[in-house]
Coordinates of N, CA and C in Angstrom, one line a residue:
M142 N 28.2 99.8 117.4 CA 29.3 99.1 116.8 C 30.5 100.1 116.8
D143 N 31.7 99.5 117.2 CA 32.9 100.3 117.3 C 33.3 100.7 115.8
P144 N 33.9 101.9 115.7 CA 34.3 102.3 114.3 C 35.5 101.5 113.9
A145 N 35.7 101.3 112.6 CA 36.8 100.5 112.1 C 38.1 101.2 112.4
P146 N 39.1 100.5 112.8 CA 40.4 101.1 113.1 C 41.0 101.8 111.8
T147 N 41.6 102.9 112.1 CA 42.2 103.7 111.0 C 43.6 103.3 110.8
D148 N 44.1 103.5 109.6 CA 45.5 103.1 109.2 C 46.2 104.4 108.9
D149 N 47.2 104.8 109.8 CA 47.9 106.0 109.6 C 49.2 105.8 108.9
T150 N 49.4 104.7 108.3 CA 50.7 104.4 107.7 C 50.8 105.0 106.3
H151 N 49.7 104.9 105.5 CA 49.7 105.5 104.2 C 48.3 105.7 103.7
D152 N 48.2 106.4 102.6 CA 46.9 106.8 102.1 C 46.3 105.8 101.2
D153 N 45.2 105.2 101.6 CA 44.6 104.1 100.8 C 44.0 104.6 99.5
S154 N 43.8 105.9 99.3 CA 43.2 106.4 98.1 C 44.2 106.3 96.9
D155 N 45.4 106.0 97.2 CA 46.4 105.8 96.1 C 46.2 104.4 95.5
S156 N 46.0 104.4 94.2 CA 45.7 103.1 93.5 C 47.0 102.2 93.5
I157 N 48.1 102.8 93.6 CA 49.4 102.0 93.6 C 49.7 101.5 95.0
A158 N 49.8 100.2 95.2 CA 50.1 99.7 96.5 C 51.6 100.1 96.9
L159 N 51.7 100.6 98.2 CA 53.0 100.9 98.7 C 53.6 99.8 99.5
P160 N 54.9 99.6 99.5 CA 55.5 98.7 100.4 C 55.3 99.1 101.9
I161 N 55.4 98.2 102.8 CA 55.2 98.5 104.2 C 56.3 99.3 104.7
P162 N 56.1 100.5 105.3 CA 57.2 101.3 105.8 C 57.7 100.7 107.1
P163 N 59.0 100.9 107.4 CA 59.5 100.5 108.8 C 58.8 101.3 109.9
P164 N 58.7 100.8 111.1 CA 58.0 101.5 112.2 C 58.6 102.9 112.4
E165 N 59.9 103.0 112.3 CA 60.5 104.3 112.6 C 60.1 105.4 111.6
I166 N 59.8 105.0 110.4 CA 59.4 105.9 109.3 C 57.9 106.3 109.6
I167 N 57.1 105.3 110.0 CA 55.7 105.6 110.3 C 55.6 106.7 111.5
S168 N 56.5 106.5 112.5 CA 56.5 107.4 113.6 C 56.9 108.8 113.2
A169 N 58.0 108.8 112.4 CA 58.5 110.1 111.9 C 57.5 110.9 111.0
A170 N 56.7 110.1 110.3 CA 55.8 110.8 109.3 C 54.8 111.6 110.1
R171 N 54.4 111.3 111.3 CA 53.4 112.0 112.0 C 53.9 113.4 112.4
F172 N 55.2 113.6 112.4 CA 55.8 114.9 112.8 C 56.4 115.6 111.6
A173 N 56.9 114.8 110.7 CA 57.6 115.4 109.5 C 56.6 115.4 108.3
R174 N 55.7 116.3 108.3 CA 54.6 116.3 107.3 C 55.0 117.0 106.1
G175 N 54.5 116.5 105.0 CA 54.8 117.2 103.7 C 56.3 117.1 103.3
Q176 N 57.0 116.0 103.6 CA 58.4 115.9 103.3 C 58.7 114.5 102.8
W177 N 59.9 114.4 102.3 CA 60.5 113.1 101.9 C 61.4 112.6 103.0
L178 N 61.2 111.5 103.5 CA 62.0 110.9 104.6 C 62.9 109.8 104.0
R179 N 64.1 109.9 104.3 CA 65.1 108.9 103.8 C 65.1 107.6 104.7
E180 N 65.1 106.5 104.1 CA 65.3 105.2 104.9 C 66.7 104.8 104.6
V181 N 67.5 104.6 105.7 CA 68.9 104.3 105.7 C 69.1 102.8 106.0
D182 N 70.1 102.2 105.3 CA 70.4 100.8 105.5 C 70.8 100.7 107.0
P183 N 70.4 99.6 107.7 CA 70.6 99.5 109.1 C 72.1 99.5 109.5
F184 N 72.9 99.1 108.6 CA 74.4 99.2 108.9 C 74.8 100.6 109.2
W185 N 74.2 101.6 108.6 CA 74.6 103.0 108.7 C 73.6 103.7 109.6
A186 N 72.8 103.1 110.4 CA 71.7 103.7 111.2 C 72.3 104.7 112.2
D187 N 73.5 104.5 112.7 CA 74.0 105.4 113.7 C 75.1 106.4 113.2
E188 N 75.2 106.4 111.9 CA 76.2 107.3 111.3 C 75.6 108.6 110.8
E189 N 76.4 109.6 111.0 CA 75.9 111.0 110.5 C 76.1 111.1 109.0
D190 N 77.3 110.7 108.5 CA 77.6 110.8 107.1 C 77.3 109.5 106.4
V191 N 76.2 109.5 105.7 CA 75.7 108.2 105.0 C 75.9 108.4 103.5
P192 N 76.7 107.5 102.9 CA 76.8 107.6 101.4 C 75.5 107.4 100.7
S193 N 75.4 107.9 99.5 CA 74.2 107.9 98.7 C 73.7 106.4 98.5
W194 N 74.7 105.5 98.3 CA 74.4 104.1 98.0 C 73.9 103.3 99.2
A195 N 73.9 104.0 100.4 CA 73.4 103.3 101.6 C 72.0 103.8 101.9
I196 N 71.4 104.6 101.0 CA 70.0 105.0 101.2 C 69.1 104.0 100.5
V197 N 68.2 103.4 101.3 CA 67.3 102.4 100.7 C 66.3 103.1 99.7
G198 N 65.8 104.2 100.2 CA 64.9 104.9 99.4 C 64.3 106.1 100.2
E199 N 63.2 106.7 99.7 CA 62.6 107.8 100.4 C 61.1 107.6 100.4
W200 N 60.5 108.0 101.5 CA 59.0 107.9 101.8 C 58.5 109.4 101.8
Q201 N 57.4 109.6 101.1 CA 56.8 110.9 101.1 C 55.6 111.0 102.0
T202 N 55.6 112.0 102.8 CA 54.4 112.2 103.7 C 53.6 113.4 103.2
D203 N 52.3 113.4 103.6 CA 51.4 114.5 103.2 C 51.2 115.4 104.4
S204 N 50.3 116.3 104.3 CA 50.0 117.3 105.3 C 49.3 116.7 106.5
R205 N 48.8 115.5 106.4 CA 48.2 114.8 107.5 C 49.2 113.9 108.3
G206 N 50.4 113.8 107.8 CA 51.3 112.9 108.4 C 51.2 111.5 107.9
L207 N 50.5 111.3 106.8 CA 50.4 110.0 106.2 C 51.4 109.7 105.1
I208 N 51.9 108.5 104.9 CA 52.8 108.2 103.9 C 52.0 107.9 102.6
V209 N 52.4 108.7 101.6 CA 51.6 108.6 100.3 C 52.4 108.1 99.1
A210 N 53.8 108.0 99.3 CA 54.6 107.6 98.1 C 55.9 107.0 98.6
W211 N 56.4 106.2 97.7 CA 57.7 105.5 98.0 C 58.6 105.7 96.7
R212 N 59.8 106.1 97.0 CA 60.8 106.3 95.8 C 62.0 105.5 96.2
P213 N 62.2 104.3 95.5 CA 63.4 103.5 95.8 C 64.7 104.1 95.2
N214 N 65.8 103.8 95.8 CA 67.1 104.2 95.3 C 67.7 103.2 94.5
D215 N 67.8 103.4 93.2 CA 68.4 102.4 92.3 C 69.8 102.1 92.5
D216 N 70.5 103.0 93.2 CA 72.0 102.8 93.5 C 72.2 102.1 94.9
Y217 N 71.1 101.7 95.6 CA 71.3 101.2 96.9 C 72.0 99.8 96.9
R218 N 72.9 99.7 97.8 CA 73.6 98.4 98.0 C 73.3 97.9 99.4
P219 N 72.5 96.8 99.5 CA 72.1 96.3 100.8 C 73.4 95.7 101.5
S220 N 73.5 96.0 102.8 CA 74.6 95.5 103.6 C 74.3 94.1 104.0
P221 N 75.3 93.4 104.5 CA 75.0 92.0 105.0 C 74.0 92.1 106.1
L222 N 74.0 93.1 106.9 CA 73.0 93.3 108.0 C 71.6 93.4 107.5
A223 N 71.5 94.2 106.4 CA 70.1 94.4 105.8 C 69.7 93.1 105.1
L224 N 70.6 92.3 104.7 CA 70.2 91.0 104.0 C 70.0 89.9 105.0
G225 N 70.2 90.2 106.3 CA 69.9 89.2 107.3 C 71.0 88.1 107.4
W226 N 72.2 88.3 106.9 CA 73.2 87.3 107.0 C 73.8 87.2 108.4
A227 N 74.3 86.0 108.7 CA 74.9 85.8 110.0 C 76.1 86.6 110.2
E228 N 76.5 86.9 111.4 CA 77.7 87.6 111.7 C 78.9 86.9 111.1
P229 N 79.9 87.6 110.6 CA 81.1 86.9 110.0 C 81.8 86.0 111.0
T230 N 82.2 84.8 110.6 CA 82.9 83.9 111.5 C 84.4 84.2 111.7
D231 N 84.9 85.0 110.8 CA 86.4 85.2 110.8 C 86.7 86.3 109.8
P232 N 87.9 86.8 109.7 CA 88.2 87.9 108.8 C 88.0 87.6 107.3
V233 N 88.2 86.3 106.9 CA 88.0 85.9 105.5 C 86.5 86.0 105.2
D234 N 85.6 85.5 106.1 CA 84.2 85.6 105.8 C 83.7 87.0 105.8
E235 N 84.3 87.8 106.7 CA 83.9 89.2 106.7 C 84.3 89.9 105.4
A236 N 85.5 89.6 104.9 CA 85.9 90.2 103.6 C 85.0 89.7 102.5
M237 N 84.6 88.5 102.5 CA 83.7 87.9 101.5 C 82.4 88.6 101.5
Q238 N 81.8 88.8 102.7 CA 80.5 89.4 102.8 C 80.6 90.9 102.3
A239 N 81.7 91.5 102.6 CA 81.8 92.9 102.2 C 82.0 93.0 100.7
A240 N 82.7 92.1 100.1 CA 83.0 92.1 98.7 C 81.7 91.8 97.9
A241 N 80.9 90.8 98.4 CA 79.7 90.4 97.8 C 78.6 91.5 97.7
T242 N 78.7 92.4 98.7 CA 77.7 93.4 98.8 C 78.2 94.8 98.3
G243 N 79.4 94.8 97.8 CA 80.0 96.1 97.3 C 80.5 97.0 98.4
F244 N 80.6 96.4 99.7 CA 81.1 97.2 100.8 C 82.6 97.1 100.9
G245 N 83.2 96.3 100.1 CA 84.7 96.1 100.2 C 85.2 95.5 98.9
P246 N 86.5 95.6 98.7 CA 87.1 95.1 97.5 C 87.3 93.6 97.5
V247 N 87.2 93.0 96.3 CA 87.4 91.6 96.2 C 88.8 91.2 96.6
G248 N 89.8 92.1 96.4 CA 91.2 91.8 96.7 C 91.4 91.5 98.2
A249 N 90.5 92.1 99.0 CA 90.6 92.0 100.5 C 90.4 90.5 100.9
V250 N 89.6 89.8 100.1 CA 89.4 88.4 100.4 C 90.7 87.6 100.3
L251 N 91.4 87.8 99.2 CA 92.7 87.1 99.0 C 93.7 87.5 100.1
E252 N 93.7 88.8 100.5 CA 94.6 89.2 101.6 C 94.3 88.5 102.9
A253 N 93.0 88.4 103.2 CA 92.6 87.8 104.5 C 92.9 86.3 104.4
L254 N 92.7 85.7 103.3 CA 92.9 84.3 103.1 C 94.4 83.9 103.3
V255 N 95.3 84.8 102.7 CA 96.7 84.6 102.8 C 97.2 84.8 104.3
E256 N 96.6 85.7 105.0 CA 97.0 86.0 106.3 C 96.4 85.1 107.4
A257 N 95.4 84.3 107.0 CA 94.8 83.4 107.9 C 95.8 82.3 108.4
E258 N 95.8 82.1 109.7 CA 96.7 81.1 110.2 C 96.4 79.7 109.7
E259 N 95.2 79.3 109.7 CA 94.8 78.0 109.2 C 93.4 78.1 108.6
V260 N 93.2 77.2 107.6 CA 91.9 77.0 107.0 C 91.7 75.4 106.9
A261 N 90.5 75.0 106.6 CA 90.3 73.5 106.7 C 89.8 73.0 105.3
V262 N 90.2 71.8 105.0 CA 89.6 71.1 103.9 C 89.1 69.7 104.3
L263 N 88.1 69.2 103.7 CA 87.7 67.8 104.0 C 88.6 66.8 103.3
T264 N 88.8 65.7 104.0 CA 89.7 64.7 103.4 C 89.0 63.3 103.4
T265 N 89.5 62.5 102.5 CA 89.0 61.1 102.3 C 89.8 60.2 103.2
L266 N 89.6 58.9 103.2 CA 90.3 57.9 104.0 C 91.8 57.9 103.7
D267 N 92.2 58.1 102.4 CA 93.6 58.1 102.1 C 94.3 59.5 102.3
G268 N 93.5 60.5 102.8 CA 94.1 61.8 103.1 C 94.0 62.8 102.0
S269 N 93.5 62.4 100.8 CA 93.3 63.3 99.7 C 92.1 64.2 100.0
F270 N 92.1 65.4 99.2 CA 91.1 66.4 99.4 C 89.8 65.9 98.8
V271 N 88.7 66.2 99.5 CA 87.4 66.0 99.0 C 87.1 67.0 97.9
T272 N 86.6 66.6 96.8 CA 86.4 67.5 95.7 C 84.9 67.6 95.4
A273 N 84.5 68.6 94.7 CA 83.0 68.9 94.5 C 82.9 69.7 93.2
L274 N 81.7 70.0 92.9 CA 81.3 70.9 91.8 C 80.7 72.2 92.4
S275 N 81.1 73.3 92.0 CA 80.5 74.6 92.4 C 79.2 74.7 91.7
H276 N 78.4 75.8 92.1 CA 77.1 76.0 91.5 C 77.2 76.3 90.0
D277 N 78.4 76.8 89.6 CA 78.5 77.1 88.2 C 79.2 76.0 87.4
G278 N 79.4 74.8 88.1 CA 79.9 73.6 87.4 C 81.4 73.5 87.4
A279 N 82.1 74.3 88.2 CA 83.6 74.2 88.2 C 84.0 73.2 89.2
E280 N 85.1 72.5 88.9 CA 85.7 71.5 89.8 C 86.4 72.3 90.9
V281 N 86.1 72.0 92.2 CA 86.6 72.7 93.3 C 86.9 71.8 94.5
V282 N 87.7 72.4 95.4 CA 87.9 71.8 96.7 C 87.3 72.7 97.7
P283 N 86.3 72.3 98.5 CA 85.7 73.2 99.5 C 86.7 73.5 100.6
V284 N 86.7 74.8 101.0 CA 87.6 75.3 102.0 C 86.8 76.0 103.1
Y285 N 87.1 75.7 104.3 CA 86.3 76.3 105.4 C 87.2 77.2 106.3
T286 N 86.9 78.4 106.4 CA 87.8 79.4 107.0 C 87.6 79.5 108.5
A287 N 86.7 78.8 109.1 CA 86.5 78.9 110.6 C 85.8 77.6 111.0
P288 N 85.9 77.2 112.3 CA 85.2 76.0 112.8 C 83.7 76.1 112.6
D289 N 83.1 77.3 112.8 CA 81.7 77.4 112.6 C 81.2 77.1 111.2
Q290 N 82.1 77.3 110.2 CA 81.8 77.0 108.9 C 81.7 75.5 108.6
L291 N 82.3 74.7 109.5 CA 82.3 73.2 109.4 C 81.1 72.5 110.0
L292 N 80.3 73.3 110.7 CA 79.2 72.7 111.5 C 78.3 71.9 110.6
G293 N 78.1 72.2 109.4 CA 77.1 71.5 108.5 C 77.6 70.4 107.8
V294 N 78.9 70.0 108.0 CA 79.5 68.9 107.2 C 79.4 67.5 107.9
G295 N 78.8 67.5 109.1 CA 78.7 66.2 109.8 C 80.0 65.7 110.3
R296 N 80.2 64.4 110.2 CA 81.4 63.8 110.8 C 82.5 63.5 109.8
L297 N 82.5 64.2 108.7 CA 83.6 64.1 107.7 C 84.9 64.6 108.4
T298 N 86.0 63.9 108.0 CA 87.3 64.3 108.6 C 87.8 65.6 107.8
A299 N 88.5 66.4 108.6 CA 89.0 67.6 108.0 C 90.5 67.8 108.4
H300 N 91.2 68.5 107.5 CA 92.6 68.8 107.7 C 92.8 70.3 107.7
T301 N 93.4 70.8 108.8 CA 93.7 72.2 108.8 C 95.1 72.5 108.6
A302 N 95.4 73.6 107.9 CA 96.8 74.0 107.6 C 96.7 75.4 107.0
P303 N 97.8 76.1 106.9 CA 97.9 77.4 106.2 C 97.5 77.2 104.7
V304 N 96.9 78.2 104.1 CA 96.5 78.0 102.7 C 97.6 77.7 101.8
A305 N 98.8 78.2 102.0 CA 100.0 77.9 101.2 C 100.3 76.4 101.2
E306 N 100.2 75.8 102.3 CA 100.4 74.4 102.4 C 99.4 73.6 101.7
L307 N 98.1 74.0 101.8 CA 97.0 73.3 101.2 C 97.1 73.4 99.7
L308 N 97.6 74.5 99.2 CA 97.7 74.8 97.8 C 98.6 73.7 97.1
D309 N 99.6 73.2 97.8 CA 100.4 72.2 97.2 C 99.7 70.9 96.9
G310 N 98.6 70.7 97.7 CA 97.9 69.4 97.5 C 96.6 69.6 96.6
L311 N 96.4 70.8 96.0 CA 95.3 71.0 95.2 C 95.3 70.2 93.9
P312 N 94.3 69.4 93.6 CA 94.4 68.6 92.4 C 94.4 69.5 91.1
D313 N 95.0 69.0 90.1 CA 95.0 69.8 88.8 C 93.6 70.1 88.3
G314 N 93.5 71.3 87.8 CA 92.2 71.7 87.3 C 91.2 72.1 88.3
H315 N 91.5 72.1 89.6 CA 90.6 72.5 90.6 C 90.9 73.9 91.2
E316 N 89.9 74.4 91.9 CA 90.1 75.7 92.6 C 89.5 75.6 94.0
F317 N 90.0 76.4 94.9 CA 89.4 76.4 96.2 C 88.1 77.1 96.2
Y318 N 87.1 76.6 97.0 CA 85.8 77.1 97.0 C 85.5 77.5 98.5
L319 N 85.5 78.7 98.8 CA 85.5 79.2 100.2 C 84.0 79.1 100.8
N320 N 83.9 78.5 101.9 CA 82.7 78.5 102.7 C 81.4 78.2 101.9
P321 N 81.3 77.0 101.3 CA 80.2 76.7 100.5 C 78.9 76.7 101.2
A322 N 78.8 76.6 102.5 CA 77.6 76.6 103.2 C 77.3 77.9 103.9
G323 N 78.2 78.9 103.7 CA 78.0 80.2 104.3 C 77.0 81.1 103.5
P324 N 76.8 82.3 104.0 CA 75.9 83.2 103.3 C 76.5 83.7 102.0
V325 N 77.8 83.6 101.9 CA 78.6 83.9 100.6 C 79.6 82.8 100.4
A326 N 79.6 82.3 99.2 CA 80.6 81.3 98.8 C 81.4 81.9 97.6
M327 N 82.7 81.7 97.6 CA 83.5 82.3 96.6 C 84.5 81.3 96.1
R328 N 84.6 81.3 94.7 CA 85.6 80.4 94.1 C 86.9 81.3 93.9
V329 N 88.0 80.7 94.3 CA 89.3 81.5 94.2 C 90.1 81.0 93.0
R330 N 90.5 81.9 92.2 CA 91.3 81.6 91.0 C 92.7 81.2 91.6
T331 N 93.2 80.0 91.2 CA 94.4 79.5 91.7 C 95.6 80.4 91.5
E332 N 95.7 80.9 90.2 CA 96.9 81.7 89.9 C 96.8 83.0 90.7
A333 N 95.6 83.6 90.9 CA 95.5 84.8 91.7 C 95.9 84.5 93.2
L334 N 95.6 83.4 93.7 CA 96.0 83.0 95.0 C 97.5 82.8 95.1
R335 N 98.1 82.2 94.1 CA 99.6 82.0 94.1 C 100.3 83.4 94.1
E336 N 99.7 84.3 93.3 CA 100.3 85.6 93.2 C 100.2 86.4 94.5
A337 N 99.1 86.2 95.2 CA 98.9 86.9 96.5 C 99.9 86.3 97.5
L338 N 100.1 85.0 97.4 CA 101.1 84.4 98.4 C 102.5 84.9 98.1
R339 N 102.8 85.0 96.8 CA 104.2 85.5 96.4 C 104.4 86.9 96.9
E340 N 103.3 87.8 96.8 CA 103.4 89.1 97.2 C 103.6 89.2 98.8
A341 N 102.9 88.3 99.5 CA 103.0 88.3 100.9 C 104.4 87.9 101.4
V342 N 105.0 86.9 100.7 CA 106.4 86.5 101.0 C 107.3 87.7 100.7
A343 N 107.1 88.4 99.6 CA 108.0 89.5 99.2 C 107.9 90.6 100.3
R344 N 106.7 90.9 100.7 CA 106.5 91.9 101.8 C 107.2 91.5 103.0
S345 N 107.1 90.3 103.4 CA 107.8 89.8 104.6 C 109.3 89.9 104.5
S346 N 109.8 89.6 103.3 CA 111.3 89.7 103.1 C 111.7 91.2 103.2
T347 N 110.9 92.1 102.6 CA 111.3 93.5 102.7 C 111.3 94.0 104.1
E348 N 110.3 93.6 104.9 CA 110.2 94.1 106.2 C 111.4 93.5 107.1
A349 N 111.8 92.3 106.8 CA 112.9 91.7 107.5 C 114.2 92.4 107.2
E350 N 114.3 92.9 106.0 CA 115.6 93.6 105.6 C 115.7 95.0 106.1
R351 N 114.6 95.6 106.6 CA 114.7 97.0 107.0 C 115.6 97.1 108.2
P352 N 116.4 98.2 108.3 CA 117.3 98.4 109.5 C 116.5 98.7 110.7
E353 N 117.0 98.3 111.8 CA 116.3 98.6 113.1 C 116.4 100.0 113.4
D354 N 115.4 100.6 114.1 CA 115.5 101.9 114.6 C 116.7 102.1 115.5
P355 N 117.6 103.0 115.2 CA 118.8 103.2 116.1 C 118.5 103.6 117.5
S356 N 117.3 104.2 117.7 CA 116.9 104.7 119.0 C 115.5 104.3 119.3
P357 N 115.3 103.0 119.5 CA 113.9 102.5 119.7 C 113.3 103.0 121.0
D358 N 114.1 103.4 122.0 CA 113.6 103.8 123.3 C 113.3 105.3 123.3
L359 N 113.7 106.0 122.3 CA 113.5 107.4 122.3 C 112.0 107.7 122.0
E360 N 111.4 108.5 122.9 CA 110.0 108.8 122.8 C 109.7 110.3 122.5
P361 N 108.6 110.7 121.9 CA 108.4 112.1 121.7 C 108.0 112.7 123.0
P362 N 108.0 114.1 123.1 CA 108.2 115.0 122.0 C 109.7 115.2 121.6
F363 N 110.0 115.4 120.3 CA 111.3 115.7 119.9 C 111.4 117.1 119.4
V364 N 112.5 117.8 119.7 CA 112.8 119.1 119.3 C 114.1 119.2 118.5
P365 N 114.1 119.3 117.2 CA 115.3 119.4 116.4 C 116.1 120.7 116.8
V366 N 117.4 120.5 117.1 CA 118.2 121.7 117.4 C 119.5 121.6 116.6
P367 N 120.1 122.7 116.1 CA 121.3 122.7 115.3 C 122.5 122.2 116.2
T368 N 123.4 121.5 115.6 CA 124.6 121.0 116.4 C 125.6 122.2 116.6
Q369 N 125.7 123.1 115.7 CA 126.6 124.2 115.8 C 125.9 125.6 115.7
S370 N 125.7 126.1 114.5 CA 125.0 127.3 114.4 C 124.0 127.2 113.3
A371 N 123.1 128.2 113.2 CA 122.0 128.2 112.2 C 122.6 128.1 110.8
E372 N 123.8 128.6 110.6 CA 124.4 128.6 109.2 C 125.1 127.3 108.9
A373 N 125.3 126.5 109.9 CA 126.0 125.3 109.7 C 125.3 124.3 108.8
E374 N 126.0 123.5 108.0 CA 125.3 122.6 107.1 C 125.3 121.2 107.7
E375 N 125.7 121.1 108.9 CA 125.6 119.8 109.6 C 124.2 119.3 109.8
P376 N 123.9 118.0 109.8 CA 122.6 117.6 110.0 C 122.1 117.9 111.4
L377 N 120.8 118.0 111.6 CA 120.2 118.3 112.9 C 120.2 117.0 113.8
Q378 N 120.2 117.2 115.1 CA 120.1 116.1 116.0 C 118.8 116.3 116.7
A379 N 118.3 115.2 117.4 CA 117.1 115.2 118.1 C 117.4 115.4 119.6
S380 N 116.7 116.4 120.2 CA 116.8 116.6 121.6 C 115.5 116.4 122.3
V381 N 115.4 115.6 123.4 CA 114.2 115.3 124.0 C 113.8 116.4 125.0
G382 N 112.5 116.8 125.0 CA 112.1 117.8 125.9 C 112.2 119.2 125.4
P383 N 111.7 120.2 126.2 CA 111.7 121.6 125.7 C 113.1 122.1 125.6

C-alpha cells in the first residue's frame, strides 16, 4: 500500500486550525525556515515600500519549513483587488472603491463626480427622475457614472447630463445614489455636492482670470543675467542658453 501523502503546508500537531496559506507562502516556507513571512495585499505585490496597513498578516515557519502559526494584522485594509471587486468603470467608480477601502479620501469622490462630463439617471415616461430607497431607507435618485453601470437596469430609459444639470431636477428631500448595482454604492449629500460645484466654478473663474505667460514660447534652460552690473538694483532678465 502506498504511504499517505504528506502535507507540508502546516503542522497538524497544532490543535488550533490555521487558515490556508497562499501558494507563494507555502513555497517560501520551504526555504525561509524558522521565520515570520509577511503576506502582502495583492495590490502591493510588486511594490518595494509597503505600508503597514497593506500587510494581511504573518505566517510562522519552523525548522522543517512547515507553517505552524498565523498572525493577522488588525490594521490591514483590504484593497478592491483583494476583495475581488471588478475593475473601476470610470474615475468616479475608482474614487468610490478607494474611499470605501480606505485607499483614498471620500472628498475625491465628489471631485470626480463634479469633473465627470456626464452621468445618467433613469427616467419615467414624463421625463421625471426614477426614485428609490437606499439600503438605509433614504429617499434617493439612482445615478450611474458609466455605461457599464447601466447594464443591469434592463430597458429602462436613461437621461445623461452633467451632474450640475441633473441637480436642478433632483426632487426635494432626495439625494443622489451613485452606482447602486456596483461593488460600492454611495449616497451623496446634496449640500456637499452643491458646495463642490461652487468650488469648481470658483476655481475655473480664477484660472480664467490669470494673466497669460508673456513668453509662452520661451523654453529652458534659462540663465538669469544682470542687465547692468552686479551692484545694480534693476530686475534680472532671462537669457536662453549658456
